[in-house]
mmCIF file of C-alpha atoms in Angstrom:
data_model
loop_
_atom_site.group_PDB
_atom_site.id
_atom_site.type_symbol
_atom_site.label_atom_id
_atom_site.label_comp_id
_atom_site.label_asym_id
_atom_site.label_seq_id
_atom_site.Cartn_x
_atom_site.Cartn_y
_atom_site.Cartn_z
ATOM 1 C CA UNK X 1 0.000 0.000 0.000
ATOM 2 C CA UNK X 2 1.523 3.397 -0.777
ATOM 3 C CA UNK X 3 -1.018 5.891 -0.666
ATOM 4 C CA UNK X 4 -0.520 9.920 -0.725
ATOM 5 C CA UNK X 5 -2.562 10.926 2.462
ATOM 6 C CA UNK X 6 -3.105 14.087 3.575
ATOM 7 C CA UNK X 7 -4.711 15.666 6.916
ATOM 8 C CA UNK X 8 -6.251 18.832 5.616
ATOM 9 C CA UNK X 9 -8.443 21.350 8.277
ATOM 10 C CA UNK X 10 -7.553 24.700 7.054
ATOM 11 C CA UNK X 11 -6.933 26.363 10.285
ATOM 12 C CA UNK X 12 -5.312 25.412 13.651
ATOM 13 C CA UNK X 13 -7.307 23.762 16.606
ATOM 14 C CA UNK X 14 -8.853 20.615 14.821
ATOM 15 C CA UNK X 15 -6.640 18.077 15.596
ATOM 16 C CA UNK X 16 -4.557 18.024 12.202
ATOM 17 C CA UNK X 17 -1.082 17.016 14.499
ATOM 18 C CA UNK X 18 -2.295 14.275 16.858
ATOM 19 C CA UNK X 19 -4.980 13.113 13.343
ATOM 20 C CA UNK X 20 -1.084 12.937 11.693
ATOM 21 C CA UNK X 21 0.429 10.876 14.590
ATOM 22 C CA UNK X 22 -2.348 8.621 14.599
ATOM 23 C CA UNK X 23 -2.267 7.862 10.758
ATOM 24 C CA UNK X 24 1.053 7.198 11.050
ATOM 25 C CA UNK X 25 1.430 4.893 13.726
ATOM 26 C CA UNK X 26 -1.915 3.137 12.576
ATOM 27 C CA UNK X 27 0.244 2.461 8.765
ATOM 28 C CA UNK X 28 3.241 1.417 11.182
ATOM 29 C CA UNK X 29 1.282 -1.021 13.397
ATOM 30 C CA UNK X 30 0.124 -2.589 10.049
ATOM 31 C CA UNK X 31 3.959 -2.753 8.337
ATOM 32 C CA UNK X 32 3.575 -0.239 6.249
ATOM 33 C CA UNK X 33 6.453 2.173 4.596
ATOM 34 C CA UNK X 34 5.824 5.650 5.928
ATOM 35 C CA UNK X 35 7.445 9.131 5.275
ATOM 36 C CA UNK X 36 6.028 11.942 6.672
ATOM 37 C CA UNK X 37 6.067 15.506 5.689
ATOM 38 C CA UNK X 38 5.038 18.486 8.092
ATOM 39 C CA UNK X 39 3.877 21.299 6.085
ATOM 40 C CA UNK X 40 3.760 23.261 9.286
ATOM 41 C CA UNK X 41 7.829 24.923 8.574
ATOM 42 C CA UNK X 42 6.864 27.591 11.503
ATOM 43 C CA UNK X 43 6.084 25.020 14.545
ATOM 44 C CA UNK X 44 6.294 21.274 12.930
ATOM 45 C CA UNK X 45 5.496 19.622 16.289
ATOM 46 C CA UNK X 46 4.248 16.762 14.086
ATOM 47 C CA UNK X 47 7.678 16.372 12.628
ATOM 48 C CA UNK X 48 9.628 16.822 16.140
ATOM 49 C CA UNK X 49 7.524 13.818 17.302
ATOM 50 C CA UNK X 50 7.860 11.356 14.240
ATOM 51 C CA UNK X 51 11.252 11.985 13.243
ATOM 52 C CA UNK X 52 12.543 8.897 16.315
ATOM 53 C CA UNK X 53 9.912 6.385 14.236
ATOM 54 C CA UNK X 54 9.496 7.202 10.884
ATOM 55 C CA UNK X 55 11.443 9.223 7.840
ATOM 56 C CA UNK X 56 10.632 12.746 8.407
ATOM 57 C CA UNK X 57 10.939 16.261 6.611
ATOM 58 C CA UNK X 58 9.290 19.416 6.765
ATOM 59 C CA UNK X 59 8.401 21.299 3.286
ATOM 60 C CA UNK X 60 7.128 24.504 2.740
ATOM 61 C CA UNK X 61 4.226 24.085 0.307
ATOM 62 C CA UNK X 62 3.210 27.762 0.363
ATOM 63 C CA UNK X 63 4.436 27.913 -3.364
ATOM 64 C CA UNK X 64 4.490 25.507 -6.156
ATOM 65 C CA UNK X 65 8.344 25.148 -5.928
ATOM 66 C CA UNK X 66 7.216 23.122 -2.288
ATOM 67 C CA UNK X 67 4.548 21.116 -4.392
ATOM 68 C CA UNK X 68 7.064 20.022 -6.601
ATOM 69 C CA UNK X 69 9.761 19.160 -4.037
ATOM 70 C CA UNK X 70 6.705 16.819 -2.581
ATOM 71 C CA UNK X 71 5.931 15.265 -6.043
ATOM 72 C CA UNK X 72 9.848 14.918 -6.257
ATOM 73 C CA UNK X 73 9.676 12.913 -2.727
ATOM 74 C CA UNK X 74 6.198 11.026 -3.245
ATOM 75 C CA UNK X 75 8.458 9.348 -6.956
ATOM 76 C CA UNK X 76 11.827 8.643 -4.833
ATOM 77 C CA UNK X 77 9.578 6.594 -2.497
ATOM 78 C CA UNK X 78 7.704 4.502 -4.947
ATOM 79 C CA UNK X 79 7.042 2.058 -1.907
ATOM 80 C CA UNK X 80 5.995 3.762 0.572
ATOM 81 C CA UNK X 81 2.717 5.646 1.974
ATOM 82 C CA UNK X 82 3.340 9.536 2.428
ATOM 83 C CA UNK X 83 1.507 11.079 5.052
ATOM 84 C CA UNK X 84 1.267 15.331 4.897
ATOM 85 C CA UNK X 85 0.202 17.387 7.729
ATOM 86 C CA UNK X 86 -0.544 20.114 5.789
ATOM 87 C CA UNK X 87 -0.351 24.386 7.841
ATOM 88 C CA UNK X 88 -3.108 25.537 8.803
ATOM 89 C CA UNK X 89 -2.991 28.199 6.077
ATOM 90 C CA UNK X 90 -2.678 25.440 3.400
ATOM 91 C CA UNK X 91 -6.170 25.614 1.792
ATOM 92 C CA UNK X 92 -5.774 27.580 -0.775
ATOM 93 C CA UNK X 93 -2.161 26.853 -1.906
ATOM 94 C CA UNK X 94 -3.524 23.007 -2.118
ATOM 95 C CA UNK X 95 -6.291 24.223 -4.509
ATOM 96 C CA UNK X 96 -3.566 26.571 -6.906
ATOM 97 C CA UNK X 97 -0.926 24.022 -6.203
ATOM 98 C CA UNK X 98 -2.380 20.286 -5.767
ATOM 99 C CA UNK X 99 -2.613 19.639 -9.463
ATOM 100 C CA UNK X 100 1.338 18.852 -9.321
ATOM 101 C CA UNK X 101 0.302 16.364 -6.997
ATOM 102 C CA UNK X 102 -2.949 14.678 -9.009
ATOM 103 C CA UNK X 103 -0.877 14.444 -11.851
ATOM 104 C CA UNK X 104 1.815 12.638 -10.074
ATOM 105 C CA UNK X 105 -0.353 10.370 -8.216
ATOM 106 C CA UNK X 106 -2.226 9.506 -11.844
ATOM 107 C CA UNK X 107 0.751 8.793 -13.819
ATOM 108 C CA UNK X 108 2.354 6.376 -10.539
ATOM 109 C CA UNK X 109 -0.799 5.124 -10.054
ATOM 110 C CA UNK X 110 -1.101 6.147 -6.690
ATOM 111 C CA UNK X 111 -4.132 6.838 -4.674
ATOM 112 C CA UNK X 112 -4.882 9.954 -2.586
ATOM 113 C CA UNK X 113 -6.792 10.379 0.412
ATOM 114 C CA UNK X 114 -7.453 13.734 2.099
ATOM 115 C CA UNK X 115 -8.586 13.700 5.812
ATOM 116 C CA UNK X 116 -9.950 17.172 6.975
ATOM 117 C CA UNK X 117 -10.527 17.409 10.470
ATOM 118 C CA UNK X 118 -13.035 19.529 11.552
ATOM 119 C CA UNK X 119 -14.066 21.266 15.083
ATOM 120 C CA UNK X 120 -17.704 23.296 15.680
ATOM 121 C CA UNK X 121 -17.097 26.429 14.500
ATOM 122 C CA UNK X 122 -18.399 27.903 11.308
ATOM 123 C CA UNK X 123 -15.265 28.128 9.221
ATOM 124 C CA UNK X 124 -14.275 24.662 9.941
ATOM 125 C CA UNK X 125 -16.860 23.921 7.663
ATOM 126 C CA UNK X 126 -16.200 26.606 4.945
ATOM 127 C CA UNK X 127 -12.606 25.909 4.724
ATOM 128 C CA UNK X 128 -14.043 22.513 3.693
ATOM 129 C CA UNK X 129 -16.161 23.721 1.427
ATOM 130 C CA UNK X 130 -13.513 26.116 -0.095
ATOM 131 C CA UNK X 131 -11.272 23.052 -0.295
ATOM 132 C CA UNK X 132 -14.284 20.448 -1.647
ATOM 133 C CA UNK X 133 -14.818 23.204 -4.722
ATOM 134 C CA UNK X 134 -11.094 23.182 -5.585
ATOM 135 C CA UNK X 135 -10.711 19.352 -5.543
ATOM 136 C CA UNK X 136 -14.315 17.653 -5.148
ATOM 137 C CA UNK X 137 -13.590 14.162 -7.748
ATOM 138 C CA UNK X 138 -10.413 14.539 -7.813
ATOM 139 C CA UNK X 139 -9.766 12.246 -5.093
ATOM 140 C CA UNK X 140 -11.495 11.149 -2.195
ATOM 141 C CA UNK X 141 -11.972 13.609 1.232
ATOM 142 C CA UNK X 142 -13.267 12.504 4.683
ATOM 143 C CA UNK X 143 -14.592 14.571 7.511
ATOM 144 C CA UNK X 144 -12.975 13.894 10.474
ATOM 145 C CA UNK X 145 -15.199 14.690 13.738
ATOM 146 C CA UNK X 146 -12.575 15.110 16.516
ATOM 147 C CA UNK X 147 -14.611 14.544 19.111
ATOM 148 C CA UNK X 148 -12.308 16.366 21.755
ATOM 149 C CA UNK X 149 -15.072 19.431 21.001
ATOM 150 C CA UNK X 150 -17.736 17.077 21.358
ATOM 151 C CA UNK X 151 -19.885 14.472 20.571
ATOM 152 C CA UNK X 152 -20.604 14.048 16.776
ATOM 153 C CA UNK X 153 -24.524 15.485 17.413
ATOM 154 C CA UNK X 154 -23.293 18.476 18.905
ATOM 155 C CA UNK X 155 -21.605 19.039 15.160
ATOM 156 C CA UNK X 156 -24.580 20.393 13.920
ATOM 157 C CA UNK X 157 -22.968 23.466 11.823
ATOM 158 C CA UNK X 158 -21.443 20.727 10.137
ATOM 159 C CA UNK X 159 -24.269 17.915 10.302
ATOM 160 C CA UNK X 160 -26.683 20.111 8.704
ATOM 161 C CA UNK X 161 -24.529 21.745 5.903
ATOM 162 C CA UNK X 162 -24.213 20.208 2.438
ATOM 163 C CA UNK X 163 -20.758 19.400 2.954
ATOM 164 C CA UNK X 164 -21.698 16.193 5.066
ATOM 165 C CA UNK X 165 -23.322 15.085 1.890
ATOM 166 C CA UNK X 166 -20.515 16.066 -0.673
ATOM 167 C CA UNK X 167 -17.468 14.449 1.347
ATOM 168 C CA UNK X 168 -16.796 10.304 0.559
ATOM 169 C CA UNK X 169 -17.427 9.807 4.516
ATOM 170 C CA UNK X 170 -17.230 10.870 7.849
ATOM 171 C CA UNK X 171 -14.921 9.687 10.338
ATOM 172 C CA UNK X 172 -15.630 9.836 14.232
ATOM 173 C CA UNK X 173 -11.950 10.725 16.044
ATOM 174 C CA UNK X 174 -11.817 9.873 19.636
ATOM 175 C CA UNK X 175 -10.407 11.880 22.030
ATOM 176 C CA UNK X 176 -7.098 11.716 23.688
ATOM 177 C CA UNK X 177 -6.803 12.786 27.405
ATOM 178 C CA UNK X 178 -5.184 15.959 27.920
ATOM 179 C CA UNK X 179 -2.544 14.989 30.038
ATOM 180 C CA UNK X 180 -1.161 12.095 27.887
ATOM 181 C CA UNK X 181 -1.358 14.665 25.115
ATOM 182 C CA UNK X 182 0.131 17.284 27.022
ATOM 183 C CA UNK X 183 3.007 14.116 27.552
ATOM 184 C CA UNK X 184 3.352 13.527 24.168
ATOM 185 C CA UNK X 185 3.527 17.385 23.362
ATOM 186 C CA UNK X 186 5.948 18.380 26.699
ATOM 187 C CA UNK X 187 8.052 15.384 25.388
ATOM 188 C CA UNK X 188 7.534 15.085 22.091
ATOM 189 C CA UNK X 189 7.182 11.601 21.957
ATOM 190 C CA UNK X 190 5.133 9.557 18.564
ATOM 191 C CA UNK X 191 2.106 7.340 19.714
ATOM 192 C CA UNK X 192 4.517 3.994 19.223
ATOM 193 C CA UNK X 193 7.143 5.451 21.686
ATOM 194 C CA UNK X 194 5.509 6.582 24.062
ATOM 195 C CA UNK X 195 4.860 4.531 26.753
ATOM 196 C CA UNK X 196 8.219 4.159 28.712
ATOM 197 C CA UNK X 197 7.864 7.429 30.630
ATOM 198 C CA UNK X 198 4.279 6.741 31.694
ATOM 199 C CA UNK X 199 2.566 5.891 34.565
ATOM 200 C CA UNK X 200 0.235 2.472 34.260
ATOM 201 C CA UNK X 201 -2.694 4.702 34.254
ATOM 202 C CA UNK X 202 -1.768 7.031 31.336
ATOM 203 C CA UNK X 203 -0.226 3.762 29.608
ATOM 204 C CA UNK X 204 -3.779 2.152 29.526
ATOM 205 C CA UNK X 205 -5.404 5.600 28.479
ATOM 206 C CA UNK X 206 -2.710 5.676 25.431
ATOM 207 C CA UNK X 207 -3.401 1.960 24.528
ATOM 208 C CA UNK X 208 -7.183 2.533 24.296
ATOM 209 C CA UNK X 209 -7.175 5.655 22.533
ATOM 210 C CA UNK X 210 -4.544 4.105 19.861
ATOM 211 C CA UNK X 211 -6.799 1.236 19.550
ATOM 212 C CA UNK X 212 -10.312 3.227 19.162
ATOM 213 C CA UNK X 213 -8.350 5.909 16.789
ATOM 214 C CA UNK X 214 -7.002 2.446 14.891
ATOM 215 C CA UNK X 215 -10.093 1.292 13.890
ATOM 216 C CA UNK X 216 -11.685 4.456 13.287
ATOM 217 C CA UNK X 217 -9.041 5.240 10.409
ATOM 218 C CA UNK X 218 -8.696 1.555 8.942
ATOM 219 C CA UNK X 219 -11.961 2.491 6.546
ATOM 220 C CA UNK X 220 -10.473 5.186 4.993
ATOM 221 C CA UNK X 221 -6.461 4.346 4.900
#
């Protein structure tokens, strides 16, 4: 499997870094060839917290010179799945820019997936409908409900927009308890890695949460 996946979102406080962590240590529990690439060139916590467990960079794709440096990556690693955690100021350079990476994935044969978190507020949901018009059938997009703002029925910007019925599906996130993530920020530490430093109670709360977060991406990966 070497698919081109990226975690989308459009703005910062949906989830897009631990939603990156998780994809990639849900592709390494299955055996998987992962690089990563943290879009995020101004505070790529992402990348600080792979970089022990996976092949890492960080690439500014603000311009279509960093678009082409990722197609340039995504054909030296014929093998492997790439995994982007994309700025939150990426949406519209993916829009002007993203074709570099369509036409890449087409002629390797490659799939791409786009995961786009989303919290409660309003432009959660038009930054996915700004990025939907750019790229809708180009390749497929899933909502990702984090649910660390709530549970899915208290999305209801998002539940009763059209978006819910344009995206391929919608993805329920669990949530993570603060202070393991506030562990695996303070230290940063990836999911796989993790659990050395931790008491048995914060070990069991990691465990479970890697599990349910698992099997809540293993539809769409």
């Amino acid at each position: 499997m070497n698919k081109i996946i990226f975690i989308g979102g459009g703005k910062g406080g949906v989830g897009k870094t631990i939603i990156s962590m998780t994809v990639v240590d849900t592709l390494l529990t299955r055996g998987e060839q992962v690089v990563f690439v943290d879009s995020d060139d101004s505070n790529p916590d992402a990348y600080k917290s792979l970089k022990a467990v996976a092949p890492s960079v960080v690439l500014n794709l603000d311009t279509e010179d960093g678009f082409m440096a990722l197609s340039n990556l995504i054909e030296s690693n014929p093998k492997a799945c790439i995994v982007v955690n994309t700025a939150a100021r990426a949406t519209k350079h993916i829009v002007k820019h993203g074709g570099i990476i369509i036409d890449t994935a087409n002629e390797l044969k490659r799939e791409i997936v786009m995961l786009w978190p989303i919290n409660r507020q309003r432009d959660s949901v038009e930054l996915l409908a700004e990025a939907l018009d750019g790229t809708e059938g180009e390749f497929a997009t899933h909502a990702v409900i984090n649910t660390y703002w709530g549970a899915p029925e208290k999305f209801m910007r998002f539940n009763n927009s059209n978006q819910k019925n344009r995206v391929t599906s919608v993805v329920v996130f669990p949530e993570l308890n603060d202070m393991v993530s506030d562990k695996l920020n303070d230290e940063r530490l990836a999911l796989s890695n993790a659990e050395g430093g931790m008491t048995i109670a914060e070990r069991s709360v990691l465990l479970r949460f890697r599990k349910a977060a698992n099997e809540a991406l293993n539809g769409v990966l």
